[in-house]
C-alpha cells in the first residue's frame, strides 16, 4: 500500500518496528480517553491483543509515528484509532480515518464508549452517524457508521491506483 500524504503527515501500513511506538500511544491514549478507569487497568501488552488480525495504518509526522488506526477489512470495522496526546488536534485522526476509507470504500462501522464524549464529538463532527446501541440496560457503547462512501470514480478522479478501491480478498 502506498503512503497517503496530507498536511505533511504520511500514512502507511504499520511494520513490526512500529509496534513499540503504537503500544505506547495505545497505552497513553486509553488512559487519557477513559479517566474513569484505574490507570493500572491498561498495559503495554494490550496493544498486540487489540490489533491481532487487523490491518494497522500509522501516521508519521516529522519522522515519528504519531498515531494509528486498526481496521478489520472483512468486518468493515475500525477497532481502534489513537493519536499521541502531544499530536492531537492537528488533523492526524481525520487523515487516518480518510485513509481507512480509501482502504475500505463504502460504509465502515466503529464502536465508541458512551462516556468518551471527546471521541464521540470527533466522529460526529466528521459525519459519522450513530446507528445502534445495546437494547437492554444502559448503553456502554454506541455503534457509528461512516457517512462518506468512497466510490471507484473517486479513486479515478484522484488519479490513484485502484488498490485502495478494490474489495479486500475474502480469506481468513
PDB file of C-alpha atoms in Angstrom:
ATOM      1  CA  UNK A   1       0.000   0.000   0.000  1.00  0.00           C
ATOM      2  CA  UNK A   2       1.427   3.374  -0.973  1.00  0.00           C
ATOM      3  CA  UNK A   3       1.868   6.170   1.569  1.00  0.00           C
ATOM      4  CA  UNK A   4      -1.089   8.525   1.860  1.00  0.00           C
ATOM      5  CA  UNK A   5       0.345  12.078   2.283  1.00  0.00           C
ATOM      6  CA  UNK A   6      -1.620  15.058   3.584  1.00  0.00           C
ATOM      7  CA  UNK A   7      -0.653  18.156   5.590  1.00  0.00           C
ATOM      8  CA  UNK A   8       2.903  16.876   5.968  1.00  0.00           C
ATOM      9  CA  UNK A   9       1.524  13.681   7.508  1.00  0.00           C
ATOM     10  CA  UNK A  10       2.330  10.370   5.859  1.00  0.00           C
ATOM     11  CA  UNK A  11       0.150   7.327   6.490  1.00  0.00           C
ATOM     12  CA  UNK A  12       1.274   3.821   5.674  1.00  0.00           C
ATOM     13  CA  UNK A  13       0.783   0.225   6.688  1.00  0.00           C
ATOM     14  CA  UNK A  14       2.421  -0.450  10.050  1.00  0.00           C
ATOM     15  CA  UNK A  15       5.524  -2.616  10.193  1.00  0.00           C
ATOM     16  CA  UNK A  16       6.891  -4.726  13.032  1.00  0.00           C
ATOM     17  CA  UNK A  17       9.204  -1.875  14.015  1.00  0.00           C
ATOM     18  CA  UNK A  18       6.178   0.326  14.736  1.00  0.00           C
ATOM     19  CA  UNK A  19       4.789  -1.964  17.457  1.00  0.00           C
ATOM     20  CA  UNK A  20       6.570  -0.416  20.480  1.00  0.00           C
ATOM     21  CA  UNK A  21       5.590   3.131  19.490  1.00  0.00           C
ATOM     22  CA  UNK A  22       1.974   2.156  18.740  1.00  0.00           C
ATOM     23  CA  UNK A  23       1.759   0.265  22.043  1.00  0.00           C
ATOM     24  CA  UNK A  24       2.881   3.421  23.877  1.00  0.00           C
ATOM     25  CA  UNK A  25       0.336   5.555  22.024  1.00  0.00           C
ATOM     26  CA  UNK A  26      -2.371   2.978  22.780  1.00  0.00           C
ATOM     27  CA  UNK A  27      -1.499   2.950  26.486  1.00  0.00           C
ATOM     28  CA  UNK A  28      -1.305   6.747  26.855  1.00  0.00           C
ATOM     29  CA  UNK A  29      -4.403   7.265  24.710  1.00  0.00           C
ATOM     30  CA  UNK A  30      -6.544   4.818  26.672  1.00  0.00           C
ATOM     31  CA  UNK A  31      -5.503   6.311  29.990  1.00  0.00           C
ATOM     32  CA  UNK A  32      -6.451   9.771  28.692  1.00  0.00           C
ATOM     33  CA  UNK A  33      -9.692   8.665  26.978  1.00  0.00           C
ATOM     34  CA  UNK A  34     -11.005   6.578  29.870  1.00  0.00           C
ATOM     35  CA  UNK A  35     -10.243   8.572  33.040  1.00  0.00           C
ATOM     36  CA  UNK A  36     -12.993   6.722  34.924  1.00  0.00           C
ATOM     37  CA  UNK A  37     -10.877   3.540  34.695  1.00  0.00           C
ATOM     38  CA  UNK A  38      -7.910   2.952  37.042  1.00  0.00           C
ATOM     39  CA  UNK A  39      -4.679   3.732  35.162  1.00  0.00           C
ATOM     40  CA  UNK A  40      -3.195   0.360  36.075  1.00  0.00           C
ATOM     41  CA  UNK A  41      -6.019  -1.409  34.206  1.00  0.00           C
ATOM     42  CA  UNK A  42      -4.151  -0.690  30.969  1.00  0.00           C
ATOM     43  CA  UNK A  43      -0.761  -2.099  29.957  1.00  0.00           C
ATOM     44  CA  UNK A  44       1.682  -2.001  27.048  1.00  0.00           C
ATOM     45  CA  UNK A  45       0.884  -5.634  26.224  1.00  0.00           C
ATOM     46  CA  UNK A  46      -2.758  -4.727  25.494  1.00  0.00           C
ATOM     47  CA  UNK A  47      -1.840  -3.334  22.068  1.00  0.00           C
ATOM     48  CA  UNK A  48      -0.828  -6.652  20.476  1.00  0.00           C
ATOM     49  CA  UNK A  49      -4.054  -8.374  21.515  1.00  0.00           C
ATOM     50  CA  UNK A  50      -6.130  -5.403  20.380  1.00  0.00           C
ATOM     51  CA  UNK A  51      -4.750  -5.303  16.828  1.00  0.00           C
ATOM     52  CA  UNK A  52      -4.413  -9.046  16.241  1.00  0.00           C
ATOM     53  CA  UNK A  53      -5.987  -9.971  12.910  1.00  0.00           C
ATOM     54  CA  UNK A  54      -6.439  -6.356  11.794  1.00  0.00           C
ATOM     55  CA  UNK A  55      -4.727  -4.059   9.330  1.00  0.00           C
ATOM     56  CA  UNK A  56      -2.908  -1.256  11.158  1.00  0.00           C
ATOM     57  CA  UNK A  57      -2.196   2.038   9.435  1.00  0.00           C
ATOM     58  CA  UNK A  58       0.141   4.523  11.094  1.00  0.00           C
ATOM     59  CA  UNK A  59       0.566   8.268  10.697  1.00  0.00           C
ATOM     60  CA  UNK A  60       4.046   9.785  10.666  1.00  0.00           C
ATOM     61  CA  UNK A  61       4.967  13.407  11.221  1.00  0.00           C
ATOM     62  CA  UNK A  62       8.484  14.755  11.445  1.00  0.00           C
ATOM     63  CA  UNK A  63       9.822  11.204  11.122  1.00  0.00           C
ATOM     64  CA  UNK A  64       7.926   9.765  14.091  1.00  0.00           C
ATOM     65  CA  UNK A  65       4.768   7.656  14.381  1.00  0.00           C
ATOM     66  CA  UNK A  66       2.103   9.942  15.843  1.00  0.00           C
ATOM     67  CA  UNK A  67      -0.998   7.748  15.686  1.00  0.00           C
ATOM     68  CA  UNK A  68      -2.608   4.623  14.288  1.00  0.00           C
ATOM     69  CA  UNK A  69      -5.896   3.141  13.156  1.00  0.00           C
ATOM     70  CA  UNK A  70      -6.681  -0.579  13.349  1.00  0.00           C
ATOM     71  CA  UNK A  71      -9.220  -1.873  10.833  1.00  0.00           C
ATOM     72  CA  UNK A  72     -10.789  -5.235  10.115  1.00  0.00           C
ATOM     73  CA  UNK A  73     -11.223  -5.359   6.332  1.00  0.00           C
ATOM     74  CA  UNK A  74     -13.543  -8.369   6.488  1.00  0.00           C
ATOM     75  CA  UNK A  75     -15.981  -6.978   9.036  1.00  0.00           C
ATOM     76  CA  UNK A  76     -15.503  -3.401   7.717  1.00  0.00           C
ATOM     77  CA  UNK A  77     -14.899  -2.250  11.281  1.00  0.00           C
ATOM     78  CA  UNK A  78     -12.468   0.177  12.926  1.00  0.00           C
ATOM     79  CA  UNK A  79     -11.236  -1.365  16.158  1.00  0.00           C
ATOM     80  CA  UNK A  80      -9.004   1.441  17.382  1.00  0.00           C
ATOM     81  CA  UNK A  81      -7.962   4.985  16.487  1.00  0.00           C
ATOM     82  CA  UNK A  82      -5.418   6.591  18.787  1.00  0.00           C
ATOM     83  CA  UNK A  83      -3.244   9.673  18.412  1.00  0.00           C
ATOM     84  CA  UNK A  84      -0.294  10.566  20.623  1.00  0.00           C
ATOM     85  CA  UNK A  85      -1.711  13.191  23.031  1.00  0.00           C
ATOM     86  CA  UNK A  86       1.131  15.568  22.087  1.00  0.00           C
ATOM     87  CA  UNK A  87      -0.030  15.406  18.441  1.00  0.00           C
ATOM     88  CA  UNK A  88      -3.785  15.681  18.908  1.00  0.00           C
ATOM     89  CA  UNK A  89      -5.823  18.469  17.271  1.00  0.00           C
ATOM     90  CA  UNK A  90      -3.553  18.578  14.214  1.00  0.00           C
ATOM     91  CA  UNK A  91      -5.763  16.629  11.802  1.00  0.00           C
ATOM     92  CA  UNK A  92      -3.976  13.291  12.215  1.00  0.00           C
ATOM     93  CA  UNK A  93      -7.103  11.395  13.296  1.00  0.00           C
ATOM     94  CA  UNK A  94      -9.022  12.794  10.333  1.00  0.00           C
ATOM     95  CA  UNK A  95      -6.233  11.794   7.955  1.00  0.00           C
ATOM     96  CA  UNK A  96      -6.142   8.255   9.365  1.00  0.00           C
ATOM     97  CA  UNK A  97      -9.933   7.951   9.039  1.00  0.00           C
ATOM     98  CA  UNK A  98      -9.713   9.151   5.447  1.00  0.00           C
ATOM     99  CA  UNK A  99      -7.017   6.589   4.662  1.00  0.00           C
ATOM    100  CA  UNK A 100      -9.123   3.840   6.276  1.00  0.00           C
ATOM    101  CA  UNK A 101     -11.995   4.880   3.999  1.00  0.00           C
ATOM    102  CA  UNK A 102      -9.803   4.509   0.896  1.00  0.00           C
ATOM    103  CA  UNK A 103      -8.831   1.004   2.015  1.00  0.00           C
ATOM    104  CA  UNK A 104     -12.468   0.125   2.787  1.00  0.00           C
ATOM    105  CA  UNK A 105     -14.664   2.105   0.400  1.00  0.00           C
ATOM    106  CA  UNK A 106     -18.295   2.196   1.422  1.00  0.00           C
ATOM    107  CA  UNK A 107     -19.771   2.163   4.899  1.00  0.00           C
ATOM    108  CA  UNK A 108     -17.474   1.352   7.808  1.00  0.00           C
ATOM    109  CA  UNK A 109     -18.505   0.966  11.434  1.00  0.00           C
ATOM    110  CA  UNK A 110     -16.880   1.533  14.790  1.00  0.00           C
ATOM    111  CA  UNK A 111     -17.954   1.450  18.424  1.00  0.00           C
ATOM    112  CA  UNK A 112     -17.293   4.295  20.833  1.00  0.00           C
ATOM    113  CA  UNK A 113     -17.705   4.349  24.597  1.00  0.00           C
ATOM    114  CA  UNK A 114     -20.739   6.417  25.583  1.00  0.00           C
ATOM    115  CA  UNK A 115     -18.674   8.133  28.290  1.00  0.00           C
ATOM    116  CA  UNK A 116     -15.925   9.126  25.806  1.00  0.00           C
ATOM    117  CA  UNK A 117     -17.556  12.417  24.853  1.00  0.00           C
ATOM    118  CA  UNK A 118     -14.469  13.817  23.100  1.00  0.00           C
ATOM    119  CA  UNK A 119     -14.235  10.821  20.744  1.00  0.00           C
ATOM    120  CA  UNK A 120     -17.969  10.863  20.065  1.00  0.00           C
ATOM    121  CA  UNK A 121     -17.801  14.555  19.175  1.00  0.00           C
ATOM    122  CA  UNK A 122     -14.773  13.886  16.946  1.00  0.00           C
ATOM    123  CA  UNK A 123     -16.620  11.242  14.919  1.00  0.00           C
ATOM    124  CA  UNK A 124     -19.880  13.179  14.744  1.00  0.00           C
ATOM    125  CA  UNK A 125     -18.088  16.333  13.500  1.00  0.00           C
ATOM    126  CA  UNK A 126     -16.744  14.206  10.667  1.00  0.00           C
ATOM    127  CA  UNK A 127     -20.191  12.964   9.681  1.00  0.00           C
ATOM    128  CA  UNK A 128     -20.225   9.583  11.408  1.00  0.00           C
ATOM    129  CA  UNK A 129     -23.766   8.645  12.416  1.00  0.00           C
ATOM    130  CA  UNK A 130     -24.883   6.690  15.479  1.00  0.00           C
ATOM    131  CA  UNK A 131     -26.722   3.630  14.173  1.00  0.00           C
ATOM    132  CA  UNK A 132     -27.215   1.416  17.202  1.00  0.00           C
ATOM    133  CA  UNK A 133     -26.696   0.913  20.902  1.00  0.00           C
ATOM    134  CA  UNK A 134     -27.468  -2.091  23.099  1.00  0.00           C
ATOM    135  CA  UNK A 135     -31.177  -2.734  23.538  1.00  0.00           C
ATOM    136  CA  UNK A 136     -31.033  -3.871  27.171  1.00  0.00           C
ATOM    137  CA  UNK A 137     -29.653  -1.961  30.115  1.00  0.00           C
ATOM    138  CA  UNK A 138     -27.818   1.313  29.921  1.00  0.00           C
ATOM    139  CA  UNK A 139     -25.649   1.510  26.790  1.00  0.00           C
ATOM    140  CA  UNK A 140     -21.893   1.450  27.300  1.00  0.00           C
ATOM    141  CA  UNK A 141     -21.006   1.864  23.611  1.00  0.00           C
ATOM    142  CA  UNK A 142     -22.533   3.484  20.577  1.00  0.00           C
ATOM    143  CA  UNK A 143     -22.137   1.968  17.131  1.00  0.00           C
ATOM    144  CA  UNK A 144     -21.261   4.546  14.447  1.00  0.00           C
ATOM    145  CA  UNK A 145     -21.281   4.264  10.669  1.00  0.00           C
ATOM    146  CA  UNK A 146     -19.234   6.383   8.293  1.00  0.00           C
ATOM    147  CA  UNK A 147     -21.134   8.914   6.256  1.00  0.00           C
ATOM    148  CA  UNK A 148     -18.563   9.166   3.454  1.00  0.00           C
ATOM    149  CA  UNK A 149     -18.737   6.478   0.825  1.00  0.00           C
ATOM    150  CA  UNK A 150     -15.741   6.331  -1.496  1.00  0.00           C
ATOM    151  CA  UNK A 151     -16.705   5.087  -4.941  1.00  0.00           C
ATOM    152  CA  UNK A 152     -14.451   3.719  -7.676  1.00  0.00           C
ATOM    153  CA  UNK A 153     -14.926   7.017  -9.531  1.00  0.00           C
ATOM    154  CA  UNK A 154     -13.419   8.880  -6.546  1.00  0.00           C
ATOM    155  CA  UNK A 155     -10.252   6.827  -6.935  1.00  0.00           C
ATOM    156  CA  UNK A 156     -10.116   7.531 -10.654  1.00  0.00           C
ATOM    157  CA  UNK A 157     -10.706  11.238 -10.040  1.00  0.00           C
ATOM    158  CA  UNK A 158      -7.805  11.281  -7.580  1.00  0.00           C
ATOM    159  CA  UNK A 159      -5.641   9.501 -10.188  1.00  0.00           C
ATOM    160  CA  UNK A 160      -4.714   6.779  -7.726  1.00  0.00           C
ATOM    161  CA  UNK A 161      -4.122   3.101  -8.281  1.00  0.00           C
ATOM    162  CA  UNK A 162      -7.253   1.074  -7.648  1.00  0.00           C
ATOM    163  CA  UNK A 163      -5.635  -0.841  -4.765  1.00  0.00           C
ATOM    164  CA  UNK A 164      -7.391   1.398  -2.239  1.00  0.00           C
ATOM    165  CA  UNK A 165     -10.669   0.870  -4.058  1.00  0.00           C
ATOM    166  CA  UNK A 166     -10.680  -2.858  -4.537  1.00  0.00           C
ATOM    167  CA  UNK A 167     -12.503  -5.039  -2.060  1.00  0.00           C
ATOM    168  CA  UNK A 168     -10.082  -6.972   0.152  1.00  0.00           C
ATOM    169  CA  UNK A 169      -9.692 -10.665  -0.630  1.00  0.00           C
ATOM    170  CA  UNK A 170     -12.066 -12.942   1.283  1.00  0.00           C
ATOM    171  CA  UNK A 171      -9.760 -15.276   3.171  1.00  0.00           C
ATOM    172  CA  UNK A 172      -9.176 -15.619   6.874  1.00  0.00           C
TER     173      UNK A 172
END
